[in-house]
Amino acid sequence: MAQRSKSFRFRIPMAIKFGDRTRVGSVKAIVNIYDDKIATTDSPSLKKNQMDFTMMLSCLATPEALKKKIEEANEEQVLAELTRIEALKELADIEAQREQEAIVFSLELEDTRRKLKDAIEEIDNSKELEMKLAVTILYANLLQNELKTVKEMERRLQGDGIKTHLTIS
């Protein structure tokens, strides 16, 4: 390893941890402080150290970015799950409403069928009564015609009786 100059040393606080944003900021501040010194020095070992330090900084930033992306993905997943749960509740409500409507429809259909059956029975009864009435009217007409015939015969007999009575006298 190449030796570092005594006037230039990286001092990174021991308290820096990878998951802490404020500490990443302090690492960035340290890089900014020493960046000018590294840029002015042409030593290959210092440039290598600068590249290593920059890599370390990007590694520190990468977990934060990944953590942020994971948090965003988790939030999206939670929102998607909440939306799914809400949709399932709405589906259950709709299914319950459809079941209620099906029950009401079934009862109405049953009532309509009963009314239709009653109407058909009433129509059949009406037809039967109509036939009985037609037969009764037919008998009444026959009786009326018979009555007319009997009355005519009676008139004839009375008319013949008067003539015969007149002729006898």
Short mmCIF file of N, CA and C in Angstrom, two decimals:
data_model
loop_
_atom_site.label_atom_id
_atom_site.label_comp_id
_atom_site.label_asym_id
_atom_site.label_seq_id
_atom_site.Cartn_x
_atom_site.Cartn_y
_atom_site.Cartn_z
N MET A 1 0.82 -1.17 0.00
CA MET A 1 0.00 0.00 0.00
C MET A 1 0.87 1.24 0.00
N ALA A 2 0.40 2.20 -0.71
CA ALA A 2 1.15 3.46 -0.76
C ALA A 2 0.90 4.23 0.51
N GLN A 3 1.90 4.97 0.89
CA GLN A 3 1.77 5.75 2.12
C GLN A 3 1.01 7.03 1.85
N ARG A 4 0.27 7.40 2.83
CA ARG A 4 -0.48 8.65 2.74
C ARG A 4 0.38 9.75 3.34
N SER A 5 0.16 10.94 2.83
CA SER A 5 0.91 12.07 3.41
C SER A 5 0.36 12.36 4.78
N LYS A 6 1.21 12.86 5.64
CA LYS A 6 0.82 13.11 7.03
C LYS A 6 -0.19 14.24 7.14
N SER A 7 -0.13 15.17 6.22
CA SER A 7 -1.04 16.31 6.33
C SER A 7 -2.46 15.96 5.86
N PHE A 8 -2.55 14.85 5.19
CA PHE A 8 -3.86 14.51 4.62
C PHE A 8 -4.28 13.15 5.15
N ARG A 9 -5.29 13.15 5.98
CA ARG A 9 -5.83 11.90 6.51
C ARG A 9 -7.35 11.97 6.46
N PHE A 10 -7.91 10.81 6.13
CA PHE A 10 -9.36 10.71 6.17
C PHE A 10 -9.76 10.39 7.58
N ARG A 11 -10.57 11.21 8.11
CA ARG A 11 -11.12 10.93 9.43
C ARG A 11 -12.63 10.75 9.29
N ILE A 12 -13.03 9.54 9.42
CA ILE A 12 -14.45 9.25 9.33
C ILE A 12 -14.91 8.92 10.73
N PRO A 13 -15.92 9.58 11.18
CA PRO A 13 -16.40 9.32 12.54
C PRO A 13 -16.79 7.85 12.69
N MET A 14 -16.53 7.31 13.84
CA MET A 14 -16.81 5.90 14.11
C MET A 14 -18.32 5.64 14.22
N ALA A 15 -19.09 6.66 14.43
CA ALA A 15 -20.52 6.48 14.65
C ALA A 15 -21.31 6.29 13.35
N ILE A 16 -20.64 6.35 12.19
CA ILE A 16 -21.36 6.24 10.92
C ILE A 16 -21.86 4.80 10.76
N LYS A 17 -23.14 4.68 10.48
CA LYS A 17 -23.75 3.38 10.22
C LYS A 17 -24.45 3.46 8.87
N PHE A 18 -24.70 2.33 8.26
CA PHE A 18 -25.22 2.32 6.90
C PHE A 18 -26.69 2.68 6.78
N GLY A 19 -27.47 2.55 7.78
CA GLY A 19 -28.89 2.80 7.63
C GLY A 19 -29.34 4.16 8.09
N ASP A 20 -28.46 5.06 8.42
CA ASP A 20 -28.84 6.33 9.01
C ASP A 20 -28.63 7.45 8.01
N ARG A 21 -29.66 8.17 7.65
CA ARG A 21 -29.56 9.22 6.63
C ARG A 21 -28.71 10.40 7.10
N THR A 22 -28.82 10.76 8.34
CA THR A 22 -28.06 11.92 8.81
C THR A 22 -26.58 11.63 8.78
N ARG A 23 -26.25 10.42 9.02
CA ARG A 23 -24.83 10.06 9.01
C ARG A 23 -24.30 9.99 7.58
N VAL A 24 -25.16 9.61 6.64
CA VAL A 24 -24.75 9.65 5.25
C VAL A 24 -24.46 11.09 4.87
N GLY A 25 -25.25 12.00 5.37
CA GLY A 25 -25.01 13.42 5.11
C GLY A 25 -23.67 13.86 5.68
N SER A 26 -23.31 13.34 6.86
CA SER A 26 -22.01 13.72 7.43
C SER A 26 -20.87 13.14 6.62
N VAL A 27 -21.06 11.95 6.03
CA VAL A 27 -20.03 11.39 5.16
C VAL A 27 -19.88 12.26 3.93
N LYS A 28 -21.01 12.71 3.40
CA LYS A 28 -20.94 13.60 2.23
C LYS A 28 -20.21 14.89 2.58
N ALA A 29 -20.44 15.40 3.77
CA ALA A 29 -19.74 16.62 4.19
C ALA A 29 -18.24 16.38 4.29
N ILE A 30 -17.85 15.24 4.81
CA ILE A 30 -16.42 14.91 4.91
C ILE A 30 -15.82 14.81 3.52
N VAL A 31 -16.56 14.18 2.59
CA VAL A 31 -16.07 14.08 1.22
C VAL A 31 -15.90 15.47 0.64
N ASN A 32 -16.85 16.36 0.89
CA ASN A 32 -16.74 17.72 0.37
C ASN A 32 -15.53 18.44 0.97
N ILE A 33 -15.24 18.20 2.23
CA ILE A 33 -14.09 18.86 2.87
C ILE A 33 -12.79 18.39 2.24
N TYR A 34 -12.68 17.10 2.06
CA TYR A 34 -11.43 16.54 1.56
C TYR A 34 -11.37 16.47 0.05
N ASP A 35 -12.47 16.73 -0.62
CA ASP A 35 -12.52 16.62 -2.07
C ASP A 35 -11.53 17.56 -2.74
N ASP A 36 -11.45 18.78 -2.24
CA ASP A 36 -10.51 19.74 -2.83
C ASP A 36 -9.08 19.26 -2.69
N LYS A 37 -8.73 18.74 -1.53
CA LYS A 37 -7.36 18.26 -1.31
C LYS A 37 -7.06 17.07 -2.20
N ILE A 38 -8.03 16.17 -2.37
CA ILE A 38 -7.80 15.00 -3.22
C ILE A 38 -7.67 15.44 -4.66
N ALA A 39 -8.48 16.40 -5.08
CA ALA A 39 -8.43 16.86 -6.46
C ALA A 39 -7.12 17.56 -6.77
N THR A 40 -6.53 18.25 -5.79
CA THR A 40 -5.27 18.97 -6.06
C THR A 40 -4.06 18.05 -5.99
N THR A 41 -4.20 16.92 -5.38
CA THR A 41 -3.08 16.00 -5.26
C THR A 41 -3.10 15.05 -6.44
N ASP A 42 -1.95 14.82 -7.04
CA ASP A 42 -1.87 13.95 -8.21
C ASP A 42 -1.36 12.56 -7.87
N SER A 43 -1.27 12.26 -6.63
CA SER A 43 -0.74 10.97 -6.22
C SER A 43 -1.71 9.85 -6.62
N PRO A 44 -1.22 8.78 -7.26
CA PRO A 44 -2.09 7.68 -7.67
C PRO A 44 -2.75 7.00 -6.47
N SER A 45 -2.05 6.91 -5.37
CA SER A 45 -2.65 6.26 -4.21
C SER A 45 -3.80 7.10 -3.66
N LEU A 46 -3.64 8.42 -3.71
CA LEU A 46 -4.73 9.28 -3.25
C LEU A 46 -5.93 9.20 -4.19
N LYS A 47 -5.63 9.11 -5.49
CA LYS A 47 -6.73 8.98 -6.45
C LYS A 47 -7.45 7.65 -6.24
N LYS A 48 -6.67 6.61 -5.94
CA LYS A 48 -7.28 5.31 -5.66
C LYS A 48 -8.13 5.40 -4.40
N ASN A 49 -7.59 6.08 -3.38
CA ASN A 49 -8.36 6.27 -2.16
C ASN A 49 -9.62 7.08 -2.43
N GLN A 50 -9.47 8.07 -3.30
CA GLN A 50 -10.65 8.88 -3.64
C GLN A 50 -11.70 8.01 -4.32
N MET A 51 -11.27 7.14 -5.23
CA MET A 51 -12.20 6.25 -5.91
C MET A 51 -12.83 5.28 -4.92
N ASP A 52 -12.00 4.76 -3.99
CA ASP A 52 -12.53 3.86 -2.97
C ASP A 52 -13.55 4.59 -2.09
N PHE A 53 -13.21 5.82 -1.74
CA PHE A 53 -14.09 6.60 -0.88
C PHE A 53 -15.41 6.92 -1.60
N THR A 54 -15.29 7.25 -2.89
CA THR A 54 -16.48 7.53 -3.69
C THR A 54 -17.33 6.27 -3.82
N MET A 55 -16.67 5.13 -3.99
CA MET A 55 -17.39 3.87 -4.05
C MET A 55 -18.11 3.59 -2.74
N MET A 56 -17.39 3.85 -1.64
CA MET A 56 -17.99 3.64 -0.33
C MET A 56 -19.20 4.57 -0.16
N LEU A 57 -19.05 5.79 -0.62
CA LEU A 57 -20.15 6.74 -0.53
C LEU A 57 -21.35 6.27 -1.36
N SER A 58 -21.08 5.78 -2.56
CA SER A 58 -22.18 5.29 -3.39
C SER A 58 -22.81 4.05 -2.76
N CYS A 59 -21.98 3.24 -2.09
CA CYS A 59 -22.53 2.07 -1.39
C CYS A 59 -23.41 2.52 -0.22
N LEU A 60 -23.01 3.61 0.43
CA LEU A 60 -23.84 4.13 1.52
C LEU A 60 -25.15 4.69 0.97
N ALA A 61 -25.06 5.36 -0.17
CA ALA A 61 -26.26 5.96 -0.75
C ALA A 61 -27.17 4.88 -1.33
N THR A 62 -26.59 3.83 -1.88
CA THR A 62 -27.37 2.77 -2.50
C THR A 62 -28.30 2.08 -1.50
N PRO A 63 -27.83 1.71 -0.30
CA PRO A 63 -28.77 1.11 0.64
C PRO A 63 -29.91 2.06 1.00
N GLU A 64 -29.60 3.35 1.12
CA GLU A 64 -30.65 4.32 1.42
C GLU A 64 -31.67 4.38 0.27
N ALA A 65 -31.15 4.41 -0.95
CA ALA A 65 -32.05 4.45 -2.10
C ALA A 65 -32.86 3.16 -2.17
N LEU A 66 -32.18 2.04 -1.93
CA LEU A 66 -32.90 0.76 -1.94
C LEU A 66 -33.94 0.72 -0.83
N LYS A 67 -33.55 1.22 0.34
CA LYS A 67 -34.48 1.24 1.46
C LYS A 67 -35.71 2.09 1.11
N LYS A 68 -35.45 3.24 0.47
CA LYS A 68 -36.55 4.12 0.08
C LYS A 68 -37.45 3.43 -0.95
N LYS A 69 -36.81 2.75 -1.93
CA LYS A 69 -37.60 2.04 -2.94
C LYS A 69 -38.41 0.92 -2.30
N ILE A 70 -37.80 0.23 -1.34
CA ILE A 70 -38.50 -0.85 -0.65
C ILE A 70 -39.68 -0.28 0.13
N GLU A 71 -39.48 0.86 0.80
CA GLU A 71 -40.57 1.49 1.54
C GLU A 71 -41.70 1.90 0.60
N GLU A 72 -41.32 2.48 -0.56
CA GLU A 72 -42.33 2.88 -1.54
C GLU A 72 -43.09 1.65 -2.06
N ALA A 73 -42.33 0.58 -2.34
CA ALA A 73 -42.97 -0.65 -2.81
C ALA A 73 -43.89 -1.22 -1.74
N ASN A 74 -43.44 -1.17 -0.49
CA ASN A 74 -44.28 -1.65 0.61
C ASN A 74 -45.56 -0.82 0.72
N GLU A 75 -45.41 0.51 0.59
CA GLU A 75 -46.59 1.38 0.65
C GLU A 75 -47.55 1.04 -0.49
N GLU A 76 -46.99 0.84 -1.69
CA GLU A 76 -47.84 0.48 -2.83
C GLU A 76 -48.52 -0.86 -2.60
N GLN A 77 -47.77 -1.80 -2.02
CA GLN A 77 -48.34 -3.11 -1.74
C GLN A 77 -49.45 -3.01 -0.70
N VAL A 78 -49.23 -2.19 0.32
CA VAL A 78 -50.26 -2.00 1.35
C VAL A 78 -51.50 -1.36 0.73
N LEU A 79 -51.28 -0.35 -0.11
CA LEU A 79 -52.41 0.30 -0.78
C LEU A 79 -53.15 -0.69 -1.69
N ALA A 80 -52.38 -1.51 -2.40
CA ALA A 80 -53.00 -2.51 -3.27
C ALA A 80 -53.79 -3.52 -2.44
N GLU A 81 -53.23 -3.93 -1.32
CA GLU A 81 -53.93 -4.87 -0.44
C GLU A 81 -55.20 -4.25 0.13
N LEU A 82 -55.11 -2.98 0.54
CA LEU A 82 -56.30 -2.29 1.05
C LEU A 82 -57.37 -2.18 -0.04
N THR A 83 -56.93 -1.86 -1.25
CA THR A 83 -57.86 -1.78 -2.37
C THR A 83 -58.50 -3.13 -2.63
N ARG A 84 -57.69 -4.20 -2.55
CA ARG A 84 -58.21 -5.55 -2.76
C ARG A 84 -59.24 -5.90 -1.69
N ILE A 85 -58.92 -5.57 -0.43
CA ILE A 85 -59.84 -5.85 0.68
C ILE A 85 -61.13 -5.07 0.49
N GLU A 86 -61.00 -3.82 0.10
CA GLU A 86 -62.19 -2.98 -0.14
C GLU A 86 -63.03 -3.56 -1.28
N ALA A 87 -62.34 -4.01 -2.33
CA ALA A 87 -63.06 -4.61 -3.46
C ALA A 87 -63.76 -5.90 -3.03
N LEU A 88 -63.11 -6.69 -2.18
CA LEU A 88 -63.75 -7.92 -1.68
C LEU A 88 -64.98 -7.59 -0.83
N LYS A 89 -64.88 -6.53 -0.02
CA LYS A 89 -66.04 -6.12 0.77
C LYS A 89 -67.19 -5.68 -0.14
N GLU A 90 -66.85 -4.89 -1.16
CA GLU A 90 -67.87 -4.44 -2.10
C GLU A 90 -68.49 -5.64 -2.82
N LEU A 91 -67.64 -6.61 -3.19
CA LEU A 91 -68.14 -7.82 -3.85
C LEU A 91 -69.09 -8.57 -2.93
N ALA A 92 -68.71 -8.70 -1.66
CA ALA A 92 -69.58 -9.39 -0.69
C ALA A 92 -70.90 -8.64 -0.54
N ASP A 93 -70.83 -7.30 -0.49
CA ASP A 93 -72.06 -6.50 -0.39
C ASP A 93 -72.95 -6.70 -1.62
N ILE A 94 -72.32 -6.69 -2.79
CA ILE A 94 -73.07 -6.86 -4.03
C ILE A 94 -73.70 -8.25 -4.08
N GLU A 95 -72.92 -9.27 -3.67
CA GLU A 95 -73.47 -10.63 -3.66
C GLU A 95 -74.63 -10.75 -2.67
N ALA A 96 -74.49 -10.13 -1.51
CA ALA A 96 -75.58 -10.17 -0.52
C ALA A 96 -76.82 -9.47 -1.08
N GLN A 97 -76.60 -8.34 -1.73
CA GLN A 97 -77.72 -7.61 -2.33
C GLN A 97 -78.38 -8.45 -3.42
N ARG A 98 -77.56 -9.12 -4.23
CA ARG A 98 -78.11 -9.98 -5.29
C ARG A 98 -78.91 -11.13 -4.69
N GLU A 99 -78.41 -11.70 -3.59
CA GLU A 99 -79.14 -12.78 -2.93
C GLU A 99 -80.49 -12.27 -2.43
N GLN A 100 -80.49 -11.08 -1.81
CA GLN A 100 -81.75 -10.49 -1.34
C GLN A 100 -82.69 -10.26 -2.51
N GLU A 101 -82.15 -9.69 -3.60
CA GLU A 101 -82.98 -9.44 -4.77
C GLU A 101 -83.50 -10.75 -5.35
N ALA A 102 -82.66 -11.80 -5.33
CA ALA A 102 -83.10 -13.11 -5.84
C ALA A 102 -84.22 -13.67 -4.98
N ILE A 103 -84.11 -13.49 -3.66
CA ILE A 103 -85.17 -13.97 -2.76
C ILE A 103 -86.46 -13.21 -3.03
N VAL A 104 -86.36 -11.88 -3.12
CA VAL A 104 -87.55 -11.07 -3.40
C VAL A 104 -88.14 -11.46 -4.75
N PHE A 105 -87.28 -11.60 -5.75
CA PHE A 105 -87.75 -11.98 -7.09
C PHE A 105 -88.42 -13.35 -7.05
N SER A 106 -87.82 -14.29 -6.31
CA SER A 106 -88.39 -15.63 -6.19
C SER A 106 -89.77 -15.57 -5.55
N LEU A 107 -89.90 -14.78 -4.48
CA LEU A 107 -91.20 -14.64 -3.82
C LEU A 107 -92.23 -14.00 -4.75
N GLU A 108 -91.80 -12.96 -5.47
CA GLU A 108 -92.71 -12.31 -6.42
C GLU A 108 -93.10 -13.26 -7.54
N LEU A 109 -92.13 -14.05 -8.01
CA LEU A 109 -92.41 -15.02 -9.07
C LEU A 109 -93.39 -16.08 -8.57
N GLU A 110 -93.18 -16.55 -7.35
CA GLU A 110 -94.09 -17.53 -6.76
C GLU A 110 -95.49 -16.94 -6.61
N ASP A 111 -95.57 -15.70 -6.16
CA ASP A 111 -96.86 -15.03 -6.01
C ASP A 111 -97.54 -14.87 -7.37
N THR A 112 -96.77 -14.48 -8.37
CA THR A 112 -97.32 -14.32 -9.72
C THR A 112 -97.81 -15.66 -10.27
N ARG A 113 -97.03 -16.72 -10.04
CA ARG A 113 -97.46 -18.05 -10.49
C ARG A 113 -98.75 -18.48 -9.79
N ARG A 114 -98.84 -18.20 -8.49
CA ARG A 114 -100.06 -18.53 -7.75
C ARG A 114 -101.25 -17.75 -8.32
N LYS A 115 -101.04 -16.46 -8.57
CA LYS A 115 -102.12 -15.65 -9.14
C LYS A 115 -102.51 -16.17 -10.52
N LEU A 116 -101.51 -16.56 -11.31
CA LEU A 116 -101.78 -17.09 -12.65
C LEU A 116 -102.56 -18.39 -12.54
N LYS A 117 -102.17 -19.26 -11.61
CA LYS A 117 -102.89 -20.52 -11.40
C LYS A 117 -104.33 -20.24 -10.99
N ASP A 118 -104.51 -19.29 -10.05
CA ASP A 118 -105.86 -18.91 -9.62
C ASP A 118 -106.67 -18.36 -10.80
N ALA A 119 -106.03 -17.54 -11.63
CA ALA A 119 -106.73 -16.96 -12.78
C ALA A 119 -107.12 -18.06 -13.76
N ILE A 120 -106.23 -19.03 -13.97
CA ILE A 120 -106.54 -20.14 -14.88
C ILE A 120 -107.70 -20.95 -14.33
N GLU A 121 -107.68 -21.22 -13.02
CA GLU A 121 -108.79 -21.95 -12.39
C GLU A 121 -110.09 -21.18 -12.53
N GLU A 122 -110.02 -19.87 -12.33
CA GLU A 122 -111.21 -19.04 -12.45
C GLU A 122 -111.73 -19.05 -13.89
N ILE A 123 -110.80 -19.01 -14.84
CA ILE A 123 -111.21 -19.06 -16.25
C ILE A 123 -111.87 -20.40 -16.54
N ASP A 124 -111.26 -21.50 -16.02
CA ASP A 124 -111.87 -22.82 -16.21
C ASP A 124 -113.26 -22.87 -15.58
N ASN A 125 -113.38 -22.33 -14.36
CA ASN A 125 -114.69 -22.29 -13.70
C ASN A 125 -115.68 -21.45 -14.51
N SER A 126 -115.19 -20.33 -15.05
CA SER A 126 -116.06 -19.47 -15.86
C SER A 126 -116.52 -20.21 -17.11
N LYS A 127 -115.61 -20.96 -17.74
CA LYS A 127 -115.99 -21.72 -18.94
C LYS A 127 -117.02 -22.78 -18.58
N GLU A 128 -116.80 -23.43 -17.44
CA GLU A 128 -117.75 -24.45 -17.00
C GLU A 128 -119.12 -23.81 -16.73
N LEU A 129 -119.10 -22.67 -16.04
CA LEU A 129 -120.36 -21.97 -15.77
C LEU A 129 -121.00 -21.49 -17.06
N GLU A 130 -120.16 -21.04 -18.00
CA GLU A 130 -120.67 -20.58 -19.29
C GLU A 130 -121.35 -21.73 -20.04
N MET A 131 -120.73 -22.92 -19.97
CA MET A 131 -121.35 -24.08 -20.62
C MET A 131 -122.67 -24.44 -19.94
N LYS A 132 -122.67 -24.40 -18.59
CA LYS A 132 -123.91 -24.69 -17.86
C LYS A 132 -124.98 -23.67 -18.20
N LEU A 133 -124.56 -22.40 -18.29
CA LEU A 133 -125.51 -21.34 -18.65
C LEU A 133 -126.04 -21.56 -20.06
N ALA A 134 -125.16 -21.95 -20.98
CA ALA A 134 -125.60 -22.20 -22.36
C ALA A 134 -126.61 -23.35 -22.39
N VAL A 135 -126.34 -24.40 -21.62
CA VAL A 135 -127.27 -25.53 -21.56
C VAL A 135 -128.59 -25.07 -20.94
N THR A 136 -128.50 -24.27 -19.87
CA THR A 136 -129.70 -23.77 -19.21
C THR A 136 -130.50 -22.89 -20.16
N ILE A 137 -129.83 -22.03 -20.90
CA ILE A 137 -130.51 -21.16 -21.87
C ILE A 137 -131.15 -22.01 -22.95
N LEU A 138 -130.44 -23.05 -23.38
CA LEU A 138 -131.00 -23.95 -24.39
C LEU A 138 -132.27 -24.62 -23.88
N TYR A 139 -132.22 -25.13 -22.63
CA TYR A 139 -133.41 -25.74 -22.03
C TYR A 139 -134.53 -24.70 -21.88
N ALA A 140 -134.16 -23.50 -21.48
CA ALA A 140 -135.17 -22.44 -21.33
C ALA A 140 -135.82 -22.14 -22.67
N ASN A 141 -135.01 -22.07 -23.73
CA ASN A 141 -135.55 -21.83 -25.08
C ASN A 141 -136.46 -22.99 -25.52
N LEU A 142 -136.00 -24.21 -25.23
CA LEU A 142 -136.83 -25.37 -25.58
C LEU A 142 -138.16 -25.32 -24.83
N LEU A 143 -138.07 -25.01 -23.54
CA LEU A 143 -139.30 -24.92 -22.74
C LEU A 143 -140.20 -23.80 -23.25
N GLN A 144 -139.59 -22.68 -23.61
CA GLN A 144 -140.37 -21.55 -24.12
C GLN A 144 -141.04 -21.94 -25.44
N ASN A 145 -140.29 -22.62 -26.30
CA ASN A 145 -140.88 -23.07 -27.58
C ASN A 145 -141.99 -24.08 -27.33
N GLU A 146 -141.75 -24.96 -26.39
CA GLU A 146 -142.78 -25.95 -26.06
C GLU A 146 -144.03 -25.26 -25.51
N LEU A 147 -143.78 -24.24 -24.65
CA LEU A 147 -144.90 -23.49 -24.09
C LEU A 147 -145.69 -22.80 -25.19
N LYS A 148 -144.98 -22.23 -26.15
CA LYS A 148 -145.66 -21.58 -27.29
C LYS A 148 -146.48 -22.62 -28.05
N THR A 149 -145.89 -23.74 -28.26
CA THR A 149 -146.59 -24.79 -28.99
C THR A 149 -147.84 -25.23 -28.24
N VAL A 150 -147.71 -25.42 -26.95
CA VAL A 150 -148.85 -25.83 -26.13
C VAL A 150 -149.92 -24.75 -26.17
N LYS A 151 -149.54 -23.49 -26.07
CA LYS A 151 -150.51 -22.39 -26.10
C LYS A 151 -151.20 -22.34 -27.45
N GLU A 152 -150.46 -22.55 -28.51
CA GLU A 152 -151.07 -22.55 -29.84
C GLU A 152 -152.06 -23.71 -29.97
N MET A 153 -151.64 -24.84 -29.46
CA MET A 153 -152.54 -26.00 -29.52
C MET A 153 -153.79 -25.73 -28.69
N GLU A 154 -153.62 -25.11 -27.57
CA GLU A 154 -154.75 -24.78 -26.71
C GLU A 154 -155.67 -23.80 -27.42
N ARG A 155 -155.13 -22.82 -28.08
CA ARG A 155 -155.93 -21.86 -28.81
C ARG A 155 -156.69 -22.57 -29.93
N ARG A 156 -156.00 -23.44 -30.58
CA ARG A 156 -156.66 -24.16 -31.68
C ARG A 156 -157.81 -25.00 -31.12
N LEU A 157 -157.49 -25.63 -30.02
CA LEU A 157 -158.54 -26.46 -29.43
C LEU A 157 -159.70 -25.58 -28.96
N GLN A 158 -159.39 -24.49 -28.38
CA GLN A 158 -160.46 -23.59 -27.94
C GLN A 158 -161.15 -23.01 -29.16
N GLY A 159 -160.39 -22.68 -30.17
CA GLY A 159 -161.00 -22.14 -31.38
C GLY A 159 -161.84 -23.21 -32.07
N ASP A 160 -161.40 -24.44 -32.10
CA ASP A 160 -162.15 -25.54 -32.68
C ASP A 160 -163.38 -25.84 -31.81
N GLY A 161 -163.22 -25.74 -30.54
CA GLY A 161 -164.31 -26.00 -29.60
C GLY A 161 -165.39 -24.96 -29.76
N ILE A 162 -165.04 -23.72 -30.03
CA ILE A 162 -166.01 -22.67 -30.21
C ILE A 162 -166.75 -22.94 -31.51
N LYS A 163 -166.04 -23.29 -32.54
CA LYS A 163 -166.67 -23.58 -33.83
C LYS A 163 -167.56 -24.81 -33.71
N THR A 164 -167.00 -25.78 -33.06
CA THR A 164 -167.81 -26.98 -32.88
C THR A 164 -169.00 -26.69 -31.99
N HIS A 165 -168.82 -25.89 -31.05
CA HIS A 165 -169.89 -25.52 -30.17
C HIS A 165 -170.91 -24.70 -30.94
N LEU A 166 -170.43 -23.81 -31.78
CA LEU A 166 -171.32 -23.00 -32.58
C LEU A 166 -172.05 -23.87 -33.63
N THR A 167 -171.37 -24.75 -34.16
CA THR A 167 -171.99 -25.60 -35.17
C THR A 167 -172.98 -26.57 -34.56
N ILE A 168 -172.80 -26.94 -33.38
CA ILE A 168 -173.72 -27.85 -32.71
C ILE A 168 -174.97 -27.06 -32.32
N SER A 169 -174.83 -25.89 -31.96
CA SER A 169 -175.99 -25.18 -31.48
C SER A 169 -176.81 -24.74 -32.59
#
